[in-house]
Every structure is written in structure tokens, then in C-alpha cells.
Amino acid sequence: MLSLNIKTELRSIFRNYWLASIAVLLFVLCFYAGWNGTNHVSQRKENIAQAVTAMKEADILMATQLDSISNGFEVNLQPWWYPTSPTAVGDQYPRVAAFHPTSLTFIATGQSDMFSHYIKPIMTGDSYTLGFTELTSPVSLLMGHFDLAFVVVYLLPLVIISFSYNILSTEKESGSLVLIASSPLNVSLWLLQKLSVRFVVISGLLSLCLGLVLIFNGNNFNAKSLQLFTTIILYSAFWFALAYLINLQGRSSSRNVIVMLGFWVVFVLAIPSLASQWANAVYPVPSRALLVNEMRSLKAEVVKEQDKLLDDYLRNHPELIGVNADSDESLRRTQQYFAAKDMVEQRIQPLLSTYNTNLEKQQTWVSRFAYLSPAILAQNSLNHLAETSSEHYDSYRQNVRDFAEQWRDFFLPMTFEGKIFRKEIIGQFPEFHFDKTAIRSPIPINSTVLLVLASGLLIVGFRTRGAHEMEKIMQ
Amino acid sequence: MLHAQNLSKEYDSNLALNCLNLSVEAGDIYCLLGANGAGKSTTINLFLNFIKPTSGTAIIDQMDVSQEPLKTKERIAYIPENLNLYGELTGLENLEYFVGLSGKKYDDGTLAEYLKEAGLQANVYKQRVKSYSKGMRQKVGIAIALAKKAKALLLDEPTSGLDPKASNEFSELLVKLSNQGVATLMATHDLFRAKETGTDIGIMKAGVLVEELSAEDINHSDLEKLYLAHMN
């Protein structure tokens, strides 16, 4: 029966205008989304390239100025730009800590439009505010623009619904079901085979569209592409399995489509929205304004006790005691600044910790909800493949914070020891490397959950409407 | 071949069929007459296992339909009032599909022979069924029954809406199948066709088989009078 069903279903599908319409629709959607995503990535690449170019030009200028100074020429610059000062170099000639897009970034905008793709940490900057943002809506951050992920997560289920909601009901309404049901076959199995053919046709069409979009974007087929196709196929399988269960209820076409659209609203819109609102209600994050105010008042307090703070600071950091700063007012002020800054960071830590803890709790809360919605699972996997997930940006920010400390620690001893910055030191600048090894891939577990959900729906459908339970279908 | 034993069906306390007993042996054409809602289609649906009996048993070839739904369906062919085939497929492809669902496989030549035997013109075999008339579709239904080599034929008002010529051709095909030993149970409103084609006639009213007679023992006029007498 399988080969006969496949042959007949394919004949019916290919002789119908429906397939051509869906094929055109999928091609248009995928190519537009791909083009849109590529534009977004190009902009990002351009921004990073501009920043890197500016940095290199500044380095060349700084080297020229240092050469001039060492040759005894006078350079007309403000003190905070003077390149012999380590503090000035640490502040005015920062490195670009960039988060470069990958070849698959164009598939999912994810959080990439919410955060900077490059940060230039400076020596006197507050590392705890780097890339800081409030998580007002974790799921709205999760979802992106009109990209391939949007097409897959939001629109593909609608295409599947339009292609599968009435398989059994149309047979029933047209009268051909009675002929089928009078044959010695299991209607559940027969329906499963028909749906499977449609699933293969849609998956094949979508894979073809995606494959072409990937090729046009210069991608090679590799493990990541395979994960992309697997995620999309499993997500499609879930919607087809849901259609199978609903078809087997034996209701009318109109009722089926309403029920399936209801599920679409629940899984794609309602659960993600509820998840973020609930997370905000259960784990409210302290206001960022509060954090900034707290920081300012702390700064004001510590300024009053700068002398004492510097003594305490140097007691804790004896390696930084190099010169007698008492004789140099400017150096003393710089030292006091860093001592005070360190103290502010220590004192702000409890508030920052509460802020971060609640953010983490929100993320955990939202990630639990993900298992209630295949749409969140699919989006999460696609964001991970595109490296635009919240985990990637969390990791990036942590890498930048670490680099900011490394950058400051590179200049701080020179500042405290009153050393002169020389041209040779430029080559010793720390460089930023984004270490992604700590980012855990959610794809294996997400794929497993999607597979379990799809299989579960198929099993439930198969068990509830077996060969001996035709009455409800035929009524 | 087809036996109903104390067969009853109740829908929400409405008795659609009340303790039906009938037998259709190989070669018989049993015509069930009755007004709308008399229980004719319910009887057919019970033999097809589309619905479950409230009590009693429907038996096909000595097997309880409820217990052996798939095995009993291997022995039957069904032609409803409106035989809705797949419009996008040709007559030949529809025949291949619906016969194939019963596990039988033929080459195109053999399938064409069955269509020819059912009286379909050769030039329409490869035309899409959406262009077929009702009579042509019913002939494909007969071809399905022939190709399935069904032992029993269940027909639910198959000649309804057919013109007299097509209706007559259909009846001739039924007789032909009957001569091959096929047992036929046909629900119909057509008294004339029942008398002309049937070997046995049953009249149903409100779910009860109120009259059962041999077609040979009654003429058209008496059959009509008897039928109307039961309907009043």
C-alpha cells in the first residue's frame, strides 16, 4: 500500500496548482529573508571593518607621534591624548573587541540587532557596564526580523497547516473516504502515509530553497548546515504530526483549520509571550537606572576618602608601588582615580550580583517554557547556529569584560610606576579573542524534544484511531 | 454470504435499525426498499463496519464484521450513491489505486480490460475523472468490484440520478456479476429497478424489515401497491 499511496499522492499533488503556489511562496519567502539577513550581516561586517580600520589608522598616527616625541619634536596634543602617557594610550587607542558574524549568521537575526557587535574597552571604563542591557522581554529578544528563522518558525507552520489540515476531511466531504474505508486497510496508517508524502514534499521544497539560499550566500554544506536542515525538518515534522492527530478526529475542514490555527497561536505567539511576562513578574530585574544612580552616589562617597582609599589600595596591591607619587600631583590623581574606581566596583558588586542573578533566573525560567513551545525550541536552535543567541551574547560580553580587565591591567602598572609609553610597546598590546568553547549547544536537546513531541503525537493519533474505530471518522 | 442476525443500531435513543435478520447468498441480488430514514443505508454501513451495531451481528462470508473488519472488507466492494473518485487522476489510475488498496495489483492492460468489462468507453480511460459523468464514474465503481474479485457487492442507491439508459446498463452489469456468483445487497428507491434486477426484495420501514419476498413472485404493480401500503 505504501508505494501505491506515495505514487497516487504524488500524482494528485503534482497535478494540482497548490504545490506550484506553495513552491513559489517558499522560494520568494526564503530568498527575501535570505537577502534581508545578508544585508543585516553585511552592515555588521562593515561596521566592524570601519572600527578596525579606524583603530589601525590611530595606531599609525600614535606611532608617528611617538617617533616625533622621541626625536625631540614637540607634539601639540591635550594631556589626555599624549601618547607617552600609558593612561592616555589605554583610553584613546583602545582595541576593537569584535563579535564577527559567521557564514550562517544571516539565517537568524536573533539578538544581533539588540547589542553592539564590537566594543572598545578603555582603561578608565567601568567594566561592569560593558554591553549591559535590561532584559525586558527575553522572548522578544529571542525572536528577530524577517529572516530565515522568521520564515521557518512563524510562516512555515502556516504553510504546513494549509497543506495538511483537510487531508481526511476533504476525502470525507467529497465522498471518496467511503471508498477508501471500504477497503481492507487501516485508515490511520493510510492517512499517515499520505501525510508523510506531503511532509517529504514540503521538506524537500524547503530544503531546496534553503540550500539555494545557502549556496548564494557562499556556504558549504557541513555539520552546521546539517544541523540547520535537521532542526527545520524536525520542526516541520511536529506540525505535520499535529495535523495528523487533528485530521484523525474526523471533523470538518473548517473546524480542523480553526483548531490548527489555534495551536499556531498558542505555540508560536501565546507561550513565548506568556513566558516573558511571567518571567518578569516572578523575577523582576532591578532597574538599570537604579544601578547607575547607586554607582554615582558610591563614586561621590569614595571621592571624599580618596587618600585613605589609595593607601588601602596600595596595601592590597604592593606590586603597583613604583614611584613616589607625592611629588607628582597628576600621577597622584590618576592613582586616586583607579583606587576609587576599584572600590566602586567592589561596593557595587552586591547590587550587580542581584541584577545578574535575577537576569539568570529569568533566562532559566524562559528556557523552561521553551519545552512547551516547539517554536521557541526551533528559534533557539536557529539562533545558536547563527551565533546570535543570548548565550552567544552573554559569552561575548563576558569575553569583553575579561579583555577589558586585561587591557587595564596592561596599562595600570605603567601608570602607577610612572613609566613612559614607547612605540615598541604597541606590538605587545593584548588582543581580543572571542572564546566560544564555553557556549553549550542546545541543538541536541532541542532536536530530541522536537522528535519526541512529533513521535508522541503520531503515537497518540495511531492509538486513538485504530483500524477498529472508524465510526467517529465516518459520522 | 451476507447475513444480518438480530442487527440493531441506536443513535441517541433513536432506533435506526431494529433487530434485522436477512441473508444474501452467492448469486443473489437483494434489493432493500424503503423511504428515507428506513434503515437501508444503516444496514449497508453496518456491513461495511463504518458504524458499530448496538446489538446483533453482521456477517460476511461467515466472519463477524465487527471482529474481522479487514478480512471481511477483502471480500466486498462498495458503490455509494455518488462515487467520488480522485478528479485529478484518470479512470485507469483511479482503478489502479482503489483496487491496489485491497492489495491487488494489475498492469494497465488488465485494468483496461476491467474498465471495458464495466462498459466504459476506451477513449476515456486516460481522461481525468473530473470530466466523467455520474454514469461513467459508477462504471469505474463496477470495474473496481470486478478487479477486486469481490464476493459480495454493497450498493447504496447506485442508480440514483442516472438516466434510464445508464441505469439499465448498470443493472445489466449487476446481473452479470450475479451470474458470476457475486452476492449483492442494494439499497434503492427504484421499485422498477428492484423488480427487474433483484432476486429478492425487502421492504423496510422505521428500521424494521416489514416485508421480504422473491422478485419472481410479484409483478411491478403489486410491488408498488405493497410498498405504498407499508409506507402509509
XYZ file of C-alpha atoms in Angstrom:
707
model
C 0.000 0.000 0.000
C 2.884 2.359 0.755
C 4.263 2.597 -2.780
C 0.746 2.891 -4.213
C -0.118 5.649 -1.758
C 3.105 7.503 -2.492
C 2.562 7.237 -6.260
C -1.076 8.350 -6.092
C -0.450 11.153 -3.612
C 2.406 12.495 -5.708
C 0.233 12.339 -8.818
C -2.527 14.268 -7.047
C -0.123 16.830 -5.602
C 1.783 17.461 -8.810
C -1.378 17.811 -10.879
C -2.699 20.458 -8.533
C -1.895 24.172 -8.631
C -1.468 24.087 -4.852
C 2.039 22.694 -4.951
C 3.195 25.225 -7.517
C 1.730 28.047 -5.382
C 3.439 26.790 -2.247
C 6.725 26.282 -4.082
C 6.659 29.837 -5.409
C 5.693 31.164 -1.982
C 8.509 29.293 -0.240
C 11.079 30.418 -2.800
C 10.003 34.045 -2.502
C 9.948 33.943 1.304
C 13.292 32.175 1.624
C 15.087 34.375 -0.878
C 13.686 37.591 0.545
C 14.505 36.503 4.089
C 17.977 35.395 2.984
C 18.573 38.712 1.249
C 17.327 40.589 4.305
C 19.557 38.594 6.648
C 22.551 39.044 4.358
C 22.040 42.813 4.343
C 21.973 42.818 8.120
C 25.195 40.790 8.277
C 26.873 42.988 5.646
C 26.080 46.057 7.738
C 27.565 44.369 10.764
C 30.720 43.361 8.885
C 31.064 46.883 7.525
C 30.711 48.434 10.993
C 33.388 46.145 12.398
C 35.685 46.754 9.421
C 35.309 50.515 9.841
C 36.151 50.273 13.537
C 39.202 48.101 12.850
C 40.380 50.480 10.103
C 39.973 53.445 12.435
C 41.942 51.608 15.109
C 44.782 50.800 12.710
C 44.914 54.389 11.476
C 45.006 55.638 15.066
C 47.852 53.215 15.822
C 49.842 54.515 12.853
C 49.250 58.093 13.969
C 50.252 57.233 17.541
C 53.457 55.568 16.312
C 54.288 58.616 14.227
C 53.675 60.907 17.179
C 55.827 58.706 19.442
C 58.602 58.822 16.831
C 58.356 62.611 16.714
C 58.493 62.872 20.513
C 61.487 60.528 20.738
C 63.213 62.635 18.086
C 62.760 65.683 20.309
C 59.890 67.300 18.485
C 57.012 68.804 20.325
C 53.571 67.370 19.610
C 50.642 69.662 20.105
C 48.157 67.469 21.943
C 45.991 67.678 25.031
C 47.478 65.783 28.008
C 44.808 63.046 27.795
C 45.829 62.395 24.165
C 49.576 62.495 24.759
C 50.856 59.064 23.634
C 53.724 58.834 26.097
C 51.151 58.557 28.881
C 50.061 54.915 29.416
C 46.679 56.128 30.689
C 46.171 58.233 27.547
C 47.051 55.293 25.286
C 44.831 52.939 27.304
C 41.931 55.339 26.881
C 42.402 56.881 23.438
C 43.767 53.929 21.468
C 41.561 51.016 22.509
C 41.411 47.679 20.697
C 38.286 46.562 18.862
C 36.736 43.590 20.650
C 34.578 42.386 17.764
C 31.952 39.691 17.540
C 32.369 38.625 13.911
C 29.393 37.068 12.123
C 29.743 33.545 10.774
C 28.590 32.178 7.440
C 25.208 31.191 8.954
C 24.563 34.401 10.878
C 22.219 35.615 8.163
C 19.657 32.901 8.945
C 18.627 34.375 12.299
C 18.957 37.962 13.443
C 18.266 36.801 16.994
C 19.769 39.241 19.453
C 22.242 40.665 16.992
C 20.176 43.799 16.437
C 19.930 44.411 20.183
C 23.620 44.570 21.028
C 26.843 46.052 19.698
C 28.956 43.792 17.539
C 32.134 45.444 18.684
C 33.148 47.152 21.878
C 36.264 49.200 22.542
C 37.064 48.772 26.242
C 39.157 51.631 27.587
C 41.423 51.724 30.566
C 39.303 54.052 32.651
C 35.987 52.474 31.606
C 33.638 50.725 34.014
C 33.903 47.087 33.003
C 30.671 46.141 34.764
C 28.662 48.360 32.458
C 30.127 46.961 29.260
C 27.373 45.833 26.919
C 24.958 45.991 29.786
C 21.283 45.885 28.984
C 17.998 45.183 30.677
C 16.189 42.022 29.703
C 12.720 43.476 29.379
C 11.373 40.728 27.160
C 13.523 37.633 26.873
C 11.425 36.142 24.121
C 11.136 39.283 22.089
C 14.887 39.368 22.287
C 14.898 35.766 21.169
C 12.896 36.494 18.029
C 14.274 38.648 15.288
C 13.488 40.309 11.980
C 12.187 38.984 8.690
C 14.939 36.449 8.331
C 15.019 32.758 7.507
C 14.352 31.903 11.140
C 11.186 34.025 10.996
C 10.091 32.224 7.827
C 10.731 28.848 9.429
C 9.383 29.495 12.919
C 6.366 31.678 12.087
C 5.409 31.100 8.455
C 6.354 27.502 7.762
C 3.703 26.173 10.203
C 1.078 28.196 8.312
C 2.227 26.671 5.019
C 2.076 23.208 6.599
C -1.373 23.904 8.022
C -2.637 24.993 4.606
C -1.187 21.829 3.093
C -2.405 19.318 5.655
C -5.476 20.468 7.590
C -8.007 18.820 5.303
C -6.478 15.600 4.078
C -9.053 13.333 5.703
C -11.890 15.843 5.857
C -11.709 16.567 2.115
C -11.921 12.853 1.393
C -14.875 12.689 3.727
C -16.592 15.758 2.306
C -16.027 14.742 -1.311
C -17.218 11.206 -0.636
C -14.074 9.320 -1.579
C -13.406 8.338 2.034
C -16.193 5.765 1.951
C -14.459 4.001 -0.930
C -11.171 4.058 0.949
C -12.736 2.956 4.200
C -14.477 0.078 2.457
C -11.040 -1.257 1.543
C -9.209 -3.647 3.846
C -6.824 -1.095 5.268
C -6.073 0.776 8.446
C -7.260 4.337 7.825
C -4.803 5.698 10.429
C -1.923 4.094 8.554
C -3.284 5.226 5.199
C -3.534 8.818 6.474
C -0.059 8.614 7.969
C 1.337 7.575 4.594
C -0.442 10.405 2.789
C 0.784 12.944 5.345
C 4.278 11.519 5.151
C 4.309 12.105 1.398
C 3.262 15.715 1.951
C 5.843 16.067 4.709
C 8.559 14.834 2.351
C 7.342 17.143 -0.432
C 7.311 20.239 1.812
C 10.586 19.329 3.498
C 12.153 18.706 0.098
C 10.914 22.019 -1.268
C 12.065 23.901 1.794
C 15.434 22.158 1.807
C 15.858 23.050 -1.851
C 15.029 26.711 -1.175
C 17.305 26.839 1.870
C 20.061 25.001 0.030
C 19.959 27.537 -2.784
C 19.932 30.443 -0.337
C 22.926 28.924 1.485
C 24.791 28.423 -1.781
C 24.060 32.004 -2.878
C 25.470 33.141 0.463
C 28.673 31.225 -0.135
C 28.056 28.462 2.400
C 29.469 24.992 2.108
C 27.477 22.003 3.270
C 28.953 20.979 6.559
C 27.912 19.801 10.027
C 26.264 23.147 10.769
C 24.182 23.011 7.583
C 23.146 19.500 8.537
C 22.052 20.726 11.965
C 20.108 23.524 10.276
C 18.256 21.117 7.994
C 17.656 18.679 10.863
C 16.153 21.398 13.053
C 13.840 22.598 10.302
C 12.757 19.113 9.308
C 12.020 18.142 12.913
C 10.056 21.357 13.422
C 8.060 20.593 10.248
C 7.552 17.032 11.471
C 5.977 18.367 14.664
C 3.403 20.398 12.703
C 2.630 17.507 10.371
C 2.225 15.190 13.362
C -0.185 17.697 14.902
C -2.103 17.813 11.603
C -2.245 14.009 11.668
C -3.800 13.969 15.119
C -6.320 16.662 14.228
C -7.248 15.038 10.900
C -7.927 11.782 12.714
C -10.593 13.424 14.837
C -12.807 13.205 11.754
C -14.052 16.794 11.982
C -14.884 19.122 9.122
C -12.212 21.018 7.177
C -13.296 24.357 8.636
C -13.090 23.043 12.168
C -9.696 21.480 11.517
C -8.225 24.713 10.209
C -9.552 26.687 13.170
C -8.118 24.178 15.632
C -4.739 24.142 13.877
C -4.560 27.928 13.734
C -5.438 27.929 17.420
C -2.446 25.711 18.099
C -0.294 28.020 15.973
C -1.373 31.000 18.089
C -0.658 29.074 21.299
C 2.728 27.656 20.329
C 4.110 30.499 18.240
C 2.614 33.557 19.926
C 0.980 32.888 23.287
C 3.507 30.688 25.078
C 6.542 32.816 24.136
C 4.689 35.952 25.176
C 3.438 34.430 28.426
C 6.899 33.120 29.211
C 8.484 36.554 29.097
C 5.691 38.265 31.021
C 5.679 35.593 33.673
C 9.463 35.734 33.967
C 9.288 39.490 34.533
C 6.578 39.064 37.137
C 8.300 36.278 39.050
C 11.872 37.567 38.818
C 11.731 41.338 38.376
C 15.128 42.737 37.478
C 16.247 45.849 39.396
C 16.174 48.932 37.234
C 19.312 49.869 35.360
C 18.657 53.472 36.363
C 18.875 52.343 39.979
C 22.174 50.680 39.244
C 23.590 53.813 37.630
C 22.365 56.049 40.492
C 23.886 53.703 43.026
C 27.157 53.803 41.140
C 27.166 57.629 41.074
C 26.463 58.004 44.776
C 29.149 55.466 45.567
C 31.593 57.372 43.396
C 30.739 60.589 45.219
C 31.331 58.897 48.562
C 34.641 57.410 47.601
C 35.949 60.653 46.152
C 35.685 62.124 49.681
C 38.011 59.493 51.035
C 40.400 59.149 48.118
C 43.597 59.489 50.139
C 42.617 56.744 52.527
C 41.417 54.604 49.624
C 44.726 54.927 47.801
C 46.633 53.813 50.889
C 44.316 50.820 51.284
C 44.562 50.075 47.598
C 48.335 50.125 47.502
C 48.408 47.984 50.649
C 46.397 45.387 48.691
C 48.447 45.867 45.516
C 52.077 46.280 46.598
C 53.223 45.364 43.069
C 51.889 48.707 41.881
C 54.058 50.785 44.249
C 56.729 52.104 41.925
C 57.297 55.832 42.277
C 56.623 58.397 44.898
C 53.507 59.947 43.588
C 53.514 62.598 46.285
C 55.880 64.621 44.126
C 53.644 64.447 41.063
C 50.102 65.781 41.568
C 48.882 64.474 38.180
C 50.109 60.960 38.878
C 48.612 61.031 42.329
C 45.229 61.999 40.940
C 45.415 59.143 38.410
C 46.276 56.701 41.148
C 43.455 58.003 43.320
C 41.072 57.623 40.381
C 41.902 53.952 39.889
C 41.833 53.224 43.593
C 38.400 54.827 43.862
C 37.218 53.016 40.763
C 38.268 49.696 42.205
C 36.424 50.471 45.415
C 33.268 51.440 43.500
C 33.363 48.153 41.673
C 33.711 46.237 44.918
C 30.874 48.091 46.609
C 28.573 47.872 43.610
C 29.074 44.128 43.479
C 26.085 43.106 45.700
C 23.639 45.160 43.624
C 25.182 43.921 40.423
C 25.009 40.385 41.713
C 21.263 40.728 42.422
C 20.776 42.160 38.961
C 22.684 39.339 37.300
C 21.106 36.636 39.441
C 17.612 37.760 38.507
C 18.576 38.009 34.874
C 19.849 34.446 35.039
C 16.676 33.331 36.808
C 14.609 34.971 34.083
C 16.618 33.210 31.410
C 16.256 29.885 33.211
C 12.521 30.461 33.611
C 12.148 31.251 29.926
C 14.270 28.291 28.899
C 11.930 26.012 30.863
C 8.989 27.384 28.891
C 10.851 26.547 25.716
C 9.881 22.919 26.145
C 6.211 23.917 25.962
C 6.632 25.536 22.588
C 8.306 23.925 19.583
C 8.545 27.431 18.111
C 10.863 28.564 20.914
C 12.923 25.383 20.571
C 13.326 25.879 16.829
C 14.147 29.580 17.178
C 16.629 28.799 19.917
C 18.401 26.229 17.747
C 18.481 28.545 14.729
C 19.831 31.412 16.844
C 22.535 29.110 18.125
C 23.510 28.079 14.593
C 23.572 31.737 13.554
C 25.529 32.585 16.713
C 23.007 35.242 17.602
C 21.624 33.512 20.677
C 21.500 35.098 24.110
C 24.148 32.571 25.209
C 26.487 33.834 22.490
C 25.972 37.449 23.511
C 26.337 36.605 27.224
C 29.571 34.839 26.429
C 30.727 37.678 24.191
C 30.073 40.227 26.954
C 31.979 38.073 29.444
C 34.876 37.791 26.990
C 34.834 41.566 26.546
C 34.800 42.119 30.334
C 37.781 39.793 30.675
C 39.547 41.606 27.875
C 38.731 44.994 29.444
C 40.449 43.858 32.644
C 43.362 42.525 30.657
C 43.606 45.852 28.852
C 43.504 47.830 32.089
C 45.989 45.504 33.786
C 48.346 46.027 30.863
C 48.488 49.791 31.434
C 47.869 50.070 35.175
C 51.359 49.085 36.358
C 52.884 51.526 33.854
C 50.589 54.252 35.179
C 51.325 53.542 38.834
C 55.008 53.215 38.191
C 55.016 56.478 36.236
C 56.504 54.829 33.140
C 56.672 56.443 29.723
C 54.804 54.685 26.923
C 57.075 53.840 23.986
C 56.442 52.801 20.392
C 57.842 49.267 20.949
C 55.056 48.514 23.430
C 52.402 48.815 20.703
C 53.332 45.340 19.468
C 52.726 43.946 22.961
C 49.110 45.105 23.191
C 46.741 42.374 24.338
C 44.469 41.174 21.575
C 40.835 40.188 21.855
C 39.893 36.608 21.082
C 36.297 35.502 21.448
C 36.469 32.118 23.126
C 33.194 30.332 22.339
C 34.088 26.995 23.857
C 32.008 27.654 26.976
C 28.801 28.028 24.928
C 26.770 24.866 25.149
C 24.810 23.854 22.053
C 21.077 23.494 22.746
C 20.555 21.718 19.412
C 20.875 18.076 20.571
C 18.332 18.504 23.357
C 16.027 20.755 21.303
C 16.076 18.290 18.413
C 15.382 15.416 20.761
C 12.425 17.244 22.302
C 11.017 18.076 18.847
C 11.430 14.455 17.806
C 9.752 13.208 20.977
C 6.856 15.669 20.560
C 6.307 14.677 16.912
C 6.565 10.967 17.681
C 4.270 11.346 20.680
C 1.575 12.996 18.567
C 1.853 10.271 15.930
C 1.617 7.518 18.532
C -1.378 9.152 20.238
C -3.092 9.532 16.857
C -2.336 5.988 15.844
C -3.571 4.550 19.119
C -6.765 6.578 19.373
C -7.963 5.863 15.843
C -7.010 2.333 15.016
C -8.496 0.072 12.380
C -11.464 -0.753 14.580
C -12.514 2.822 15.353
C -13.953 4.113 12.133
C -17.325 5.177 13.454
C -16.339 8.652 14.553
C -14.457 9.350 11.350
C -17.303 8.171 9.178
C -20.036 10.084 11.008
C -22.513 -14.731 2.022
C -24.111 -11.681 3.757
C -26.081 -12.289 6.927
C -27.669 -9.908 9.407
C -28.523 -11.561 12.703
C -30.744 -9.556 15.054
C -28.878 -6.483 13.889
C -29.817 -3.248 15.675
C -28.411 0.248 15.698
C -29.433 3.015 18.045
C -28.396 6.673 17.758
C -29.023 8.689 20.928
C -32.079 6.575 21.836
C -33.323 6.683 18.188
C -33.622 3.171 16.880
C -32.314 3.351 13.294
C -32.352 -0.402 12.818
C -34.377 -2.839 14.839
C -33.435 -6.475 15.017
C -32.782 -7.029 11.317
C -32.441 -10.568 10.025
C -31.602 -11.189 6.384
C -29.462 -13.396 4.227
C -27.952 -12.787 0.808
C -26.388 -15.851 -0.743
C -23.887 -16.056 -3.603
C -25.570 -15.024 -6.862
C -28.460 -13.250 -5.087
C -29.313 -9.602 -5.693
C -31.158 -8.474 -2.602
C -32.870 -5.087 -3.017
C -33.758 -3.137 0.101
C -36.621 -0.737 -0.490
C -37.874 1.900 1.882
C -38.376 5.600 2.473
C -35.593 7.897 3.616
C -34.595 7.001 7.174
C -35.974 3.473 6.896
C -32.602 1.977 7.827
C -31.314 0.884 4.401
C -28.064 2.854 4.496
C -27.577 1.962 8.161
C -27.697 -1.700 7.163
C -25.110 -1.166 4.435
C -22.884 0.854 6.818
C -23.046 -1.916 9.396
C -21.842 -4.439 6.823
C -19.035 -2.028 5.941
C -18.148 -1.617 9.633
C -18.464 2.166 9.230
C -20.648 2.022 12.331
C -20.856 -0.434 15.200
C -24.080 -2.329 15.865
C -25.818 -1.675 19.167
C -26.646 -5.359 19.183
C -26.663 -8.280 16.790
C -24.136 -9.329 14.200
C -23.331 -8.528 10.588
C -21.637 -11.487 8.924
C -19.736 -11.595 5.652
C -18.501 -14.951 4.424
C -19.016 -16.475 7.880
C -16.990 -13.740 9.625
C -18.314 -11.192 12.088
C -17.719 -7.765 10.575
C -17.025 -6.185 13.979
C -14.454 -8.816 14.855
C -12.747 -9.106 11.481
C -13.207 -5.740 9.775
C -10.211 -6.015 7.486
C -10.745 -9.606 6.433
C -14.410 -9.014 5.670
C -13.531 -5.940 3.596
C -11.287 -8.099 1.443
C -14.421 -9.877 0.268
C -16.619 -6.899 -0.548
C -16.884 -3.985 -2.939
C -18.952 -0.905 -2.212
C -20.566 1.551 -4.577
C -22.233 4.548 -2.925
C -24.875 6.818 -4.411
C -22.189 9.252 -5.541
C -18.967 7.515 -6.379
C -16.418 10.254 -5.814
C -13.126 9.282 -7.299
C -9.998 11.427 -7.492
C -10.751 14.058 -10.106
C -7.093 14.762 -10.885
C -6.445 11.106 -11.702
C -7.581 9.255 -14.824
C -10.117 6.424 -14.766
C -7.295 3.941 -15.150
C -5.290 5.482 -12.306
C -8.327 5.580 -10.015
C -8.973 1.924 -10.745
C -5.337 1.072 -10.071
C -5.450 2.942 -6.753
C -8.713 1.668 -5.314
C -8.011 -1.908 -6.380
C -4.477 -1.547 -5.037
C -5.831 -0.566 -1.618
C -7.221 -4.094 -1.473
C -3.766 -5.473 -2.093
C -4.348 -6.384 -5.753
C -2.015 -5.229 -8.469
C -2.599 -5.357 -12.227
C -0.850 -3.994 -15.268
C -2.507 -1.261 -17.322
C -3.736 -3.743 -19.935
C -5.606 -5.819 -17.379
C -7.041 -2.716 -15.715
C -8.247 -1.533 -19.120
C -9.942 -4.898 -19.597
C -11.860 -4.416 -16.360
C -12.945 -0.942 -17.443
C -14.072 -2.376 -20.753
C -15.977 -5.146 -18.981
C -17.670 -2.496 -16.843
C -18.836 -0.802 -20.048
C -16.616 2.278 -20.046
C -15.575 3.571 -23.448
C -11.889 3.052 -24.195
C -11.261 6.660 -25.218
C -11.933 7.956 -21.693
C -9.672 5.585 -19.747
C -6.873 8.103 -19.700
C -9.023 11.150 -19.190
C -9.139 12.759 -15.784
C -12.166 11.606 -13.825
C -13.285 15.182 -13.126
C -14.610 15.173 -16.711
C -16.638 11.950 -16.184
C -20.423 11.822 -15.914
C -22.005 10.123 -12.932
C -22.788 7.051 -15.039
C -19.152 6.781 -16.100
C -17.979 7.045 -12.508
C -20.403 4.319 -11.433
C -18.945 2.119 -14.164
C -15.489 2.673 -12.713
C -17.029 1.548 -9.401
C -18.196 -1.653 -11.059
C -14.726 -2.091 -12.569
C -13.284 -1.775 -9.055
C -15.664 -4.509 -7.871
C -14.701 -6.708 -10.818
C -10.979 -6.188 -10.323
C -11.229 -6.739 -6.584
C -12.902 -10.048 -7.381
C -15.332 -9.220 -4.602
C -17.583 -11.997 -3.330
C -20.187 -9.507 -2.207
C -21.331 -6.146 -3.502
C -22.835 -3.465 -1.268
C -24.679 -0.755 -3.164
C -26.280 2.309 -1.647
C -28.727 3.782 -4.161
C -26.223 3.379 -7.013
C -28.640 4.259 -9.816
C -29.953 7.417 -8.176
C -29.575 10.270 -10.646
C -28.625 8.047 -13.575
C -30.509 8.379 -16.846
C -32.588 5.315 -17.840
C -30.006 4.058 -20.319
C -27.151 4.316 -17.841
C -29.338 2.825 -15.154
C -30.195 -0.083 -17.400
C -26.550 -0.661 -18.277
C -25.733 -0.641 -14.588
C -28.415 -3.232 -13.892
C -27.081 -5.436 -16.658
C -23.668 -5.330 -15.052
C -25.157 -6.342 -11.710
C -26.860 -9.300 -13.296
C -23.599 -10.236 -14.967
C -21.820 -10.157 -11.607
C -24.641 -12.107 -10.043
C -24.199 -14.790 -12.659
C -20.553 -14.960 -11.624
C -21.691 -15.770 -8.069
C -21.404 -12.340 -6.501
C -23.870 -11.668 -3.675
C -25.355 -8.169 -3.941
C -27.137 -6.123 -1.301
C -28.564 -2.957 -2.822
C -30.426 -0.167 -1.056
C -32.659 1.624 -3.522
C -35.772 3.751 -4.016
C -36.230 2.451 -7.533
C -39.041 -0.138 -7.390
C -38.838 -0.824 -11.112
C -35.094 -1.485 -10.990
C -35.503 -3.646 -7.873
C -38.100 -5.816 -9.589
C -36.115 -6.019 -12.849
C -32.715 -6.684 -11.337
C -33.278 -8.194 -7.915
C -33.739 -11.801 -6.959
C -35.059 -10.859 -3.528
C -36.772 -7.739 -2.262
C -37.045 -6.462 1.283
C -39.165 -3.515 2.338
C -38.012 -1.545 5.357
C -39.905 0.916 7.484
C -38.607 2.749 10.546
C -35.684 0.386 10.950
C -37.744 -2.765 10.626
C -37.762 -5.204 7.710
C -41.520 -5.372 7.283
C -41.729 -7.448 4.111
C -39.447 -9.911 2.378
C -40.323 -11.562 -0.936
C -38.894 -13.101 -4.029
C -38.799 -10.818 -7.081
C -40.128 -13.623 -9.222
C -43.276 -13.927 -7.119
C -44.552 -10.397 -7.630
C -45.261 -8.145 -10.566
C -44.472 -4.429 -10.820
C -47.937 -3.273 -9.984
C -48.338 -5.453 -6.917
C -44.898 -4.498 -5.687
C -45.821 -0.832 -5.910
C -49.112 -1.386 -4.081
C -47.407 -3.410 -1.377
C -44.709 -0.792 -0.964
C -47.193 2.067 -0.712
C -49.323 0.081 1.709
C -46.339 -0.224 4.016
C -45.429 3.416 3.658
C -48.866 4.678 4.615
